Short mmCIF file of C-alpha atoms and ligand atoms in Angstrom, two decimals:
data_model
loop_
_atom_site.label_atom_id
_atom_site.label_comp_id
_atom_site.label_asym_id
_atom_site.label_seq_id
_atom_site.Cartn_x
_atom_site.Cartn_y
_atom_site.Cartn_z
CA MET A 20 -154.72 183.14 188.31
CA ARG A 21 -152.88 179.97 187.57
CA LYS A 22 -153.83 177.86 184.62
CA LYS A 23 -154.99 174.38 185.41
CA PRO A 24 -157.00 171.78 183.57
CA ALA A 25 -160.67 172.56 183.92
CA ALA A 26 -162.28 170.14 186.31
CA THR A 27 -164.55 170.42 189.28
CA PRO A 28 -164.49 167.37 191.51
CA ALA A 29 -167.70 165.75 192.59
CA THR A 30 -165.96 164.91 195.84
CA ALA A 31 -165.62 167.00 198.96
CA PRO A 32 -163.12 169.86 198.74
CA ALA A 33 -159.93 169.72 200.74
CA ALA A 34 -160.28 170.53 204.41
CA SER A 35 -158.44 173.79 203.81
CA ARG A 36 -161.92 175.19 203.29
CA PRO A 37 -164.91 175.36 205.64
CA PHE A 38 -167.19 174.26 202.79
CA VAL A 39 -167.84 170.53 202.98
CA TYR A 40 -170.59 168.13 201.97
CA ARG A 41 -172.82 166.55 204.60
CA ASN A 42 -175.83 164.47 203.71
CA ARG A 43 -175.11 165.38 200.10
CA THR A 44 -175.51 169.09 200.77
CA LEU A 45 -172.76 171.68 200.91
CA TYR A 46 -172.29 173.22 204.34
CA CYS A 47 -170.30 176.12 205.69
CA ASP A 48 -169.31 174.89 209.13
CA ASN A 49 -172.67 173.84 210.63
CA ILE A 50 -174.96 175.67 208.25
CA SER A 51 -176.30 174.27 205.00
CA LEU A 52 -175.95 176.53 202.01
CA SER A 53 -179.43 175.69 200.79
CA SER A 54 -180.90 177.01 204.05
CA LEU A 55 -178.87 180.19 203.58
CA ALA A 56 -180.24 180.60 200.07
CA ASP A 57 -183.77 180.16 201.46
CA ASP A 58 -183.23 182.68 204.22
CA TYR A 59 -181.14 185.35 202.49
CA GLY A 60 -181.50 184.80 198.75
CA THR A 61 -178.76 184.72 196.15
CA PRO A 62 -176.21 185.88 195.16
CA LEU A 63 -174.88 185.72 198.71
CA TYR A 64 -171.39 185.96 200.16
CA ILE A 65 -170.85 183.48 202.99
CA TYR A 66 -167.88 183.62 205.37
CA SER A 67 -166.72 181.30 208.11
CA GLY A 68 -165.64 183.37 211.11
CA ARG A 69 -163.99 180.28 212.52
CA GLN A 70 -161.69 179.91 209.56
CA ILE A 71 -160.80 183.61 209.47
CA LEU A 72 -159.66 183.43 213.09
CA GLU A 73 -157.84 180.15 212.52
CA ARG A 74 -155.87 181.65 209.67
CA PHE A 75 -155.03 184.72 211.74
CA GLN A 76 -153.82 182.45 214.54
CA LEU A 77 -151.58 180.55 212.10
CA PHE A 78 -149.62 183.77 211.63
CA GLN A 79 -149.63 184.52 215.36
CA HIS A 80 -148.27 181.07 216.03
CA ALA A 81 -145.67 180.95 213.26
CA PHE A 82 -144.17 184.27 214.36
CA GLN A 83 -144.56 183.75 218.10
CA ASP A 84 -140.83 183.82 218.80
CA ARG A 85 -140.48 187.23 217.32
CA PRO A 86 -142.13 190.54 218.27
CA HIS A 87 -144.66 191.11 215.54
CA THR A 88 -148.05 192.53 214.62
CA VAL A 89 -150.30 191.06 211.97
CA CYS A 90 -151.78 194.06 210.15
CA TYR A 91 -154.55 192.45 208.12
CA ALA A 92 -154.87 194.06 204.66
CA VAL A 93 -158.32 195.63 204.75
CA LYS A 94 -158.65 195.74 200.95
CA ALA A 95 -158.99 191.96 200.80
CA ASN A 96 -162.30 192.04 202.65
CA SER A 97 -163.30 195.22 204.40
CA SER A 98 -166.55 194.08 206.00
CA LEU A 99 -166.92 195.83 209.36
CA ALA A 100 -167.93 192.59 211.06
CA ILE A 101 -164.78 190.84 209.83
CA LEU A 102 -162.57 193.76 210.83
CA ARG A 103 -164.15 193.67 214.29
CA LEU A 104 -163.58 189.93 214.58
CA LEU A 105 -159.88 190.37 213.79
CA GLY A 106 -159.42 193.61 215.72
CA LYS A 107 -160.73 192.00 218.89
CA GLN A 108 -158.09 189.29 218.54
CA GLY A 109 -155.37 191.93 218.51
CA ALA A 110 -154.91 192.34 214.77
CA GLY A 111 -153.58 195.56 213.34
CA PHE A 112 -154.64 196.74 209.91
CA ASP A 113 -153.00 197.73 206.64
CA ILE A 114 -155.09 200.46 205.01
CA VAL A 115 -154.82 202.29 201.70
CA SER A 116 -157.42 205.05 202.00
CA GLY A 117 -159.29 207.35 204.33
CA GLY A 118 -162.31 205.11 203.78
CA GLU A 119 -160.47 202.08 205.10
CA LEU A 120 -159.26 204.12 208.08
CA GLU A 121 -162.85 204.96 208.90
CA ARG A 122 -163.80 201.31 208.63
CA VAL A 123 -161.18 200.38 211.22
CA ARG A 124 -162.42 203.16 213.52
CA ARG A 125 -166.02 201.93 213.23
CA ALA A 126 -165.13 198.28 213.58
CA HIS A 127 -162.71 198.39 216.50
CA LYS A 128 -161.39 201.78 217.58
CA PRO A 129 -158.55 200.50 219.81
CA ALA A 130 -156.96 198.99 216.68
CA LEU A 131 -156.29 202.45 215.19
CA THR A 132 -152.90 202.56 216.90
CA ARG A 133 -152.01 199.32 215.08
CA VAL A 134 -152.71 200.72 211.61
CA VAL A 135 -150.15 201.09 208.84
CA PHE A 136 -151.12 203.33 205.94
CA SER A 137 -149.90 202.17 202.51
CA GLY A 138 -150.67 203.53 199.05
CA VAL A 139 -148.99 205.47 196.24
CA GLY A 140 -151.26 208.51 196.21
CA LYS A 141 -152.31 209.61 199.68
CA GLN A 142 -154.25 212.85 199.87
CA ALA A 143 -153.93 215.59 202.50
CA TRP A 144 -157.32 214.83 204.08
CA GLU A 145 -156.43 211.16 204.40
CA ILE A 146 -153.08 211.95 205.96
CA ASP A 147 -154.74 214.37 208.39
CA ALA A 148 -157.29 211.78 209.47
CA ALA A 149 -154.57 209.19 210.02
CA LEU A 150 -152.36 211.60 211.98
CA LYS A 151 -155.27 212.51 214.24
CA ALA A 152 -156.05 208.82 214.72
CA ASP A 153 -152.46 208.28 215.90
CA ILE A 154 -151.84 205.35 213.56
CA LEU A 155 -148.67 203.32 213.97
CA GLN A 156 -146.90 204.33 210.75
CA PHE A 157 -147.21 205.78 207.28
CA ASN A 158 -145.66 203.66 204.56
CA VAL A 159 -144.41 206.42 202.29
CA GLU A 160 -144.03 205.71 198.59
CA SER A 161 -142.40 208.88 197.18
CA GLU A 162 -140.38 211.92 198.22
CA GLN A 163 -143.33 214.13 197.34
CA GLU A 164 -145.49 212.18 199.73
CA LEU A 165 -142.89 212.57 202.45
CA ASP A 166 -142.95 216.35 201.93
CA LEU A 167 -146.72 216.36 202.12
CA LEU A 168 -146.62 214.24 205.27
CA ALA A 169 -144.15 216.65 206.90
CA ALA A 170 -146.32 219.63 205.96
CA ARG A 171 -149.52 218.06 207.32
CA ALA A 172 -147.75 216.89 210.50
CA GLN A 173 -146.48 220.42 211.09
CA ALA A 174 -149.88 221.96 210.39
CA LEU A 175 -151.52 219.66 212.94
CA GLY A 176 -148.62 219.68 215.41
CA ILE A 177 -148.47 215.86 215.37
CA ARG A 178 -145.21 214.05 214.67
CA ALA A 179 -145.52 211.42 211.92
CA ARG A 180 -143.89 208.00 212.24
CA PHE A 181 -142.98 206.81 208.79
CA ALA A 182 -141.38 203.95 206.90
CA LEU A 183 -140.27 204.24 203.32
CA ARG A 184 -141.80 201.53 201.21
CA VAL A 185 -138.79 200.41 199.28
CA ASN A 186 -138.90 198.66 195.96
CA PRO A 187 -136.37 195.83 196.27
CA ASP A 188 -136.37 194.91 192.56
CA VAL A 189 -137.21 191.29 193.34
CA PHE A 190 -139.22 189.20 190.91
CA ALA A 191 -142.18 187.35 192.38
CA GLU A 192 -143.96 184.97 190.07
CA THR A 193 -147.61 185.97 190.00
CA HIS A 194 -150.14 187.62 187.71
CA PRO A 195 -148.61 190.81 186.20
CA TYR A 196 -151.47 192.95 187.55
CA ILE A 197 -150.61 192.08 191.15
CA SER A 198 -146.82 191.96 191.01
CA THR A 199 -145.32 195.08 192.59
CA GLY A 200 -141.69 194.54 193.57
CA LEU A 201 -139.84 195.32 190.34
CA SER A 202 -138.38 198.70 189.47
CA GLU A 203 -140.74 198.88 186.48
CA HIS A 204 -143.75 199.03 188.84
CA LYS A 205 -145.29 202.21 190.22
CA PHE A 206 -144.83 201.08 193.82
CA GLY A 207 -142.30 202.14 196.42
CA ILE A 208 -139.01 203.98 196.30
CA ASP A 209 -135.90 202.53 194.70
CA ILE A 210 -134.11 200.80 197.57
CA LYS A 211 -130.83 202.40 196.46
CA ALA A 212 -132.29 205.89 196.89
CA ALA A 213 -133.79 205.26 200.32
CA ARG A 214 -130.79 206.08 202.51
CA VAL A 215 -130.50 209.63 201.23
CA ILE A 216 -134.21 210.23 201.76
CA TYR A 217 -134.09 208.99 205.37
CA ARG A 218 -131.15 211.33 205.98
CA ARG A 219 -133.06 214.23 204.47
CA ALA A 220 -136.09 213.42 206.64
CA MET A 221 -133.96 213.93 209.73
CA ARG A 222 -134.04 217.65 209.02
CA SER A 223 -137.77 217.83 209.76
CA LYS A 224 -138.71 217.56 213.39
CA TRP A 225 -142.19 216.51 212.27
CA LEU A 226 -140.97 213.29 210.69
CA GLU A 227 -139.86 210.31 212.72
CA PRO A 228 -138.03 207.65 210.70
CA TYR A 229 -139.63 204.63 212.30
CA GLY A 230 -139.41 201.65 209.95
CA VAL A 231 -138.76 200.23 206.53
CA SER A 232 -141.50 198.54 204.52
CA VAL A 233 -141.66 196.34 201.46
CA HIS A 234 -144.41 194.53 199.55
CA ILE A 235 -143.52 192.57 196.44
CA GLY A 236 -146.93 191.47 195.19
CA SER A 237 -149.90 189.23 195.85
CA GLN A 238 -150.79 185.54 195.38
CA ILE A 239 -147.12 184.55 195.67
CA ARG A 240 -146.82 180.82 196.20
CA LYS A 241 -143.04 180.44 196.52
CA VAL A 242 -141.47 181.81 199.66
CA ASP A 243 -137.96 182.53 198.31
CA PRO A 244 -138.85 185.95 196.85
CA PHE A 245 -139.95 187.05 200.34
CA ALA A 246 -136.61 185.99 201.79
CA ALA A 247 -134.74 187.79 198.99
CA ALA A 248 -136.69 191.01 199.51
CA LEU A 249 -136.20 190.89 203.28
CA ALA A 250 -132.48 190.29 202.94
CA ARG A 251 -132.23 193.51 200.94
CA VAL A 252 -134.32 195.33 203.51
CA GLU A 253 -132.11 194.01 206.29
CA ALA A 254 -129.00 195.40 204.59
CA LEU A 255 -130.70 198.78 204.31
CA VAL A 256 -131.83 198.76 207.95
CA SER A 257 -128.32 198.11 209.22
CA GLN A 258 -127.04 200.98 207.09
CA LEU A 259 -129.79 203.22 208.46
CA ARG A 260 -128.84 202.28 212.02
CA ARG A 261 -125.24 203.23 211.28
CA ASP A 262 -126.57 206.53 209.98
CA GLY A 263 -128.15 207.12 213.38
CA HIS A 264 -131.81 206.26 212.69
CA ASP A 265 -133.68 204.40 215.38
CA ILE A 266 -135.51 201.93 213.14
CA ARG A 267 -138.21 200.16 215.14
CA THR A 268 -140.21 198.22 212.55
CA VAL A 269 -139.70 196.15 209.46
CA ASP A 270 -142.93 195.77 207.49
CA ALA A 271 -142.75 192.69 205.26
CA GLY A 272 -146.02 193.49 203.43
CA GLY A 273 -148.52 190.81 202.42
CA GLY A 274 -148.76 188.56 199.42
CA LEU A 275 -148.70 184.96 200.62
CA GLY A 276 -150.73 182.96 198.11
CA ILE A 277 -153.30 180.22 198.55
CA ASP A 278 -154.18 177.24 196.36
CA TYR A 279 -157.30 177.98 194.33
CA SER A 280 -157.36 174.48 192.89
CA ASP A 281 -158.87 171.39 194.48
CA ALA A 282 -155.45 169.97 195.41
CA PRO A 283 -154.97 169.38 199.14
CA PHE A 284 -153.46 172.46 200.70
CA ASP A 285 -151.80 172.63 204.10
CA ALA A 286 -152.27 176.21 205.19
CA ALA A 287 -150.40 175.80 208.47
CA HIS A 288 -147.37 174.40 206.70
CA GLN A 289 -147.44 177.22 204.17
CA VAL A 290 -147.43 179.88 206.90
CA GLU A 291 -144.58 178.06 208.68
CA ARG A 292 -142.53 178.07 205.47
CA TYR A 293 -143.32 181.74 204.96
CA ALA A 294 -142.29 182.61 208.52
CA ALA A 295 -139.06 180.66 208.15
CA ALA A 296 -138.26 182.53 204.91
CA LEU A 297 -138.89 185.94 206.43
CA ILE A 298 -136.91 185.13 209.54
CA LYS A 299 -134.07 183.81 207.39
CA GLY A 300 -134.09 187.03 205.37
CA LEU A 301 -133.98 189.05 208.57
CA ALA A 302 -131.48 186.82 210.36
CA SER A 303 -129.61 189.52 212.25
CA GLU A 304 -132.35 192.13 212.48
CA LYS A 305 -134.41 192.35 215.63
CA ALA A 306 -136.88 195.12 214.75
CA HIS A 307 -140.60 194.61 215.43
CA LEU A 308 -141.97 192.75 212.44
CA LEU A 309 -145.15 193.93 210.73
CA LEU A 310 -147.04 191.61 208.39
CA GLU A 311 -149.83 192.59 206.01
CA PRO A 312 -151.57 189.39 204.93
CA GLY A 313 -154.97 189.79 203.31
CA ARG A 314 -155.88 186.96 200.97
CA PHE A 315 -154.41 184.20 203.09
CA ILE A 316 -156.64 185.08 206.02
CA VAL A 317 -159.99 185.53 204.30
CA ALA A 318 -159.99 183.98 200.80
CA GLN A 319 -160.76 180.38 201.65
CA ALA A 320 -163.19 181.31 204.42
CA GLY A 321 -165.58 182.72 201.83
CA ALA A 322 -167.79 181.54 199.00
CA LEU A 323 -170.22 183.23 196.68
CA LEU A 324 -173.50 181.35 196.53
CA ALA A 325 -175.46 181.69 193.29
CA SER A 326 -178.57 180.22 191.68
CA VAL A 327 -178.68 178.82 188.19
CA LEU A 328 -181.05 180.88 186.05
CA VAL A 329 -180.69 179.33 182.62
CA VAL A 330 -178.86 176.42 181.00
CA LYS A 331 -178.52 176.94 177.28
CA LYS A 332 -176.63 175.62 174.30
CA ASN A 333 -175.08 177.73 171.58
CA GLY A 334 -173.68 175.48 168.90
CA SER A 335 -171.47 172.97 170.65
CA LYS A 336 -171.14 174.99 173.85
CA THR A 337 -173.22 174.78 176.99
CA PHE A 338 -173.68 177.86 179.13
CA VAL A 339 -174.81 177.80 182.74
CA ILE A 340 -176.06 181.29 183.54
CA THR A 341 -176.18 182.18 187.21
CA ASP A 342 -177.66 185.12 189.08
CA ALA A 343 -174.15 186.13 190.19
CA ALA A 344 -171.98 187.95 187.68
CA MET A 345 -168.66 189.67 187.12
CA ASN A 346 -169.90 192.69 189.05
CA ASP A 347 -170.15 190.45 192.15
CA LEU A 348 -166.86 188.57 191.65
CA ILE A 349 -164.56 190.01 189.02
CA ARG A 350 -161.46 187.87 189.60
CA PRO A 351 -162.05 185.38 186.73
CA ALA A 352 -162.79 188.20 184.26
CA LEU A 353 -159.93 190.42 185.41
CA TYR A 354 -157.11 187.96 186.04
CA HIS A 355 -158.42 184.76 184.45
CA ALA A 356 -158.43 183.52 188.02
CA HIS A 357 -159.51 179.97 188.71
CA HIS A 358 -162.25 179.42 191.30
CA GLU A 359 -163.58 175.99 192.12
CA ILE A 360 -167.35 175.78 191.62
CA LEU A 361 -169.37 173.20 193.53
CA PRO A 362 -173.03 172.28 193.19
CA VAL A 363 -174.69 172.72 196.58
CA ARG A 364 -176.54 169.46 196.08
CA GLN A 365 -173.77 166.87 195.87
CA PRO A 366 -174.09 164.73 192.75
CA SER A 367 -173.89 160.99 193.17
CA GLY A 368 -170.68 159.28 192.09
CA LYS A 369 -172.35 158.18 188.87
CA ALA A 370 -173.80 161.58 187.98
CA LYS A 371 -173.29 162.76 184.43
CA LEU A 372 -170.68 165.49 184.01
CA ILE A 373 -171.16 168.21 181.46
CA THR A 374 -168.60 170.65 180.12
CA ALA A 375 -169.92 174.16 180.40
CA ASP A 376 -169.06 177.82 180.68
CA ILE A 377 -170.40 179.13 183.95
CA VAL A 378 -171.29 182.75 183.38
CA GLY A 379 -173.28 185.69 184.71
CA PRO A 380 -176.03 187.73 183.06
CA VAL A 381 -173.89 190.84 182.43
CA CYS A 382 -173.70 192.05 178.84
CA GLU A 383 -170.06 191.17 178.22
CA SER A 384 -168.40 188.02 176.97
CA GLY A 385 -165.83 188.63 179.72
CA ASP A 386 -168.53 187.91 182.27
CA PHE A 387 -167.53 184.37 183.08
CA PHE A 388 -166.62 182.42 186.20
CA ALA A 389 -165.29 179.35 184.43
CA ARG A 390 -164.80 178.22 180.87
CA ASP A 391 -165.09 174.65 179.61
CA ARG A 392 -165.47 173.41 183.16
CA ALA A 393 -166.49 169.84 183.91
CA ILE A 394 -169.38 170.01 186.33
CA SER A 395 -172.38 167.84 187.17
CA ALA A 396 -175.43 168.58 185.04
CA LEU A 397 -177.27 171.60 186.41
CA LYS A 398 -180.76 172.91 185.88
CA PRO A 399 -182.48 176.21 186.62
CA GLY A 400 -183.00 176.68 190.35
CA ASP A 401 -179.93 174.67 191.34
CA LEU A 402 -177.43 176.33 193.65
CA VAL A 403 -173.69 176.56 193.07
CA ALA A 404 -170.91 177.86 195.32
CA LEU A 405 -167.89 179.70 193.96
CA LEU A 406 -165.14 178.90 196.40
CA ASP A 407 -162.24 180.98 197.71
CA ALA A 408 -164.21 184.16 197.17
CA GLY A 409 -163.59 185.65 200.61
CA ALA A 410 -160.74 187.87 199.42
CA TYR A 411 -161.07 190.50 196.67
CA GLY A 412 -164.62 189.34 196.00
CA MET A 413 -167.04 191.74 197.64
CA THR A 414 -164.39 194.48 197.87
CA GLN A 415 -164.01 194.50 194.09
CA SER A 416 -167.74 194.31 193.39
CA SER A 417 -169.57 197.05 191.56
CA ASN A 418 -173.00 198.10 190.38
CA TYR A 419 -172.16 197.47 186.72
CA ASN A 420 -175.29 196.81 184.65
CA SER A 421 -177.16 198.53 187.51
CA ARG A 422 -177.04 195.33 189.49
CA MET A 423 -177.41 195.49 193.24
CA ARG A 424 -174.58 194.10 195.31
CA PRO A 425 -175.12 190.83 197.17
CA ALA A 426 -175.80 190.39 200.86
CA GLU A 427 -173.11 188.94 203.15
CA VAL A 428 -173.46 186.53 206.07
CA LEU A 429 -170.93 185.51 208.68
CA ILE A 430 -171.13 182.03 210.13
CA ASP A 431 -170.04 181.34 213.68
CA ASP A 432 -170.43 177.59 214.15
CA ALA A 433 -174.22 177.20 213.98
CA LYS A 434 -175.03 180.90 214.20
CA VAL A 435 -175.63 183.02 211.11
CA THR A 436 -175.33 186.80 211.15
CA LEU A 437 -176.36 189.01 208.29
CA ILE A 438 -173.42 191.43 208.16
CA ARG A 439 -174.50 193.36 205.09
CA ARG A 440 -178.00 193.44 203.69
CA ARG A 441 -178.63 193.10 200.00
CA GLU A 442 -178.59 196.43 198.20
CA THR A 443 -181.95 197.78 197.16
CA MET A 444 -183.13 199.82 194.22
CA ARG A 445 -183.15 202.79 196.54
CA ASP A 446 -179.45 202.25 197.43
CA LEU A 447 -178.65 201.99 193.76
CA LEU A 448 -180.16 205.34 192.85
CA ALA A 449 -179.56 207.26 196.09
CA PRO A 450 -176.46 209.31 195.11
CA GLU A 451 -177.84 210.52 191.80
CA ILE A 452 -179.36 213.88 190.99
CA ILE A 453 -181.76 214.67 188.16
N1 LLP B 522 -149.97 195.18 201.51
C1 LLP B 522 -149.97 195.93 200.40
C2 LLP B 522 -149.19 197.16 200.37
C3 LLP B 522 -150.73 195.53 199.29
O1 LLP B 522 -150.73 196.27 198.19
C4 LLP B 522 -151.49 194.32 199.36
C5 LLP B 522 -152.29 193.87 198.22
C6 LLP B 522 -151.45 193.58 200.56
C7 LLP B 522 -150.68 194.04 201.61
C8 LLP B 522 -152.22 192.31 200.74
O2 LLP B 522 -151.81 191.33 199.86
P1 LLP B 522 -152.37 189.83 200.00
O3 LLP B 522 -151.83 189.25 201.29
O4 LLP B 522 -153.84 189.90 200.03
O5 LLP B 522 -151.86 189.15 198.80
N2 LLP B 522 -157.24 192.07 193.57
C9 LLP B 522 -156.16 191.12 193.45
C10 LLP B 522 -155.15 191.28 194.55
C11 LLP B 522 -154.59 192.69 194.66
C12 LLP B 522 -153.59 192.85 195.78
C13 LLP B 522 -153.26 194.26 196.01
N3 LLP B 522 -152.40 194.52 197.12
C14 LLP B 522 -156.75 189.70 193.41
O6 LLP B 522 -157.96 189.55 193.45
O7 LLP B 522 -156.00 188.73 193.28
#
């Protein structure tokens, strides 16, 4: 998402990632990526379970002095195996659809009571499923939704705990597509209007005002905007208490960014700074804190492994065409996001660097992973790893160009588990009717 000079180092990436060179081959923890390509083919998503849990524990540790629940944002990576891994460690989940609710149920049923349900357009069937699952709270984004929630709660005879997702009108510097906390965005309810809506909700015995939630955007690297948003939420919560509402939770949303570049990145320090900012924002508020990190937990644990199909020149440009494409990882095409790309076979210090566009086979010029990137000379059959692909990679994949989605493997130290098989032609055509 951020612009940086195009360069891929021939050296090992920072230790903030589980992908490191050993014997001149790229490994994920104790498994070589070339052996994974042999065993599972490419394109292949590879995740380090160790790093996912480490990142989760960074949040647990940074917020240990304060009652809190980390509700991992399922949309970042919704693999059942990853949800199970986190659920078993006590994670809650932030969901945005009935599909994500079902994923949590399948992955780790006891976690259903730690689910928060976000989203601007919830449907009756989704609300019903979440009420029956006894989720922790609905993060309500409009008055209409609150009316629908009251109606469904009454119909099912189940009281609904809700938080209004307020829009604090705080600017967070990030890509415009993933910034959400300004009044010009579709998200949340104007923080100034919230008090009246909580008061109105008191009239329905089927609605339980339970919390206040906020989410200002994603891939936010500075922590001040979080503190500013939380300070506004804190002022609202104290007003709500004076109005007689028993507010139990403050949901700070997700959004903490990572470093997609090859600069050293201290993840633990970043989470500590984030925690300090949130706690500063909520200085006098003791409600149970909910957090919804997605990217920070899974992004750097994952890579997309691809094979080089063709290396060709058009005029002065060199194109490295891989068997992975924008349908597998759309972030560069959609947000001009930067992903480091490493050859699996580590080039020697003296290896020749070329400047190339690294692209997929899809019939669009927007199908690129990197443009004018310095990378060691590659030839057909070579393997490359697109780093930091664990978040919003597989979950944003599609079958565009009738391509089958990649397989996914989860690494636990020296053990490899296939957690999703490669799609087949049969999968591709199954829903269609002629
Ligand atoms: N909570 C809510 C209400 C959200 O909308 C999101 C992300 C999160 C939590 C998790 O945010 P995170 O911690 O992952 O930043 N596809 C984009 C990112 C979209 C984020 C959408 N909402 C990307 O690839 O950068």
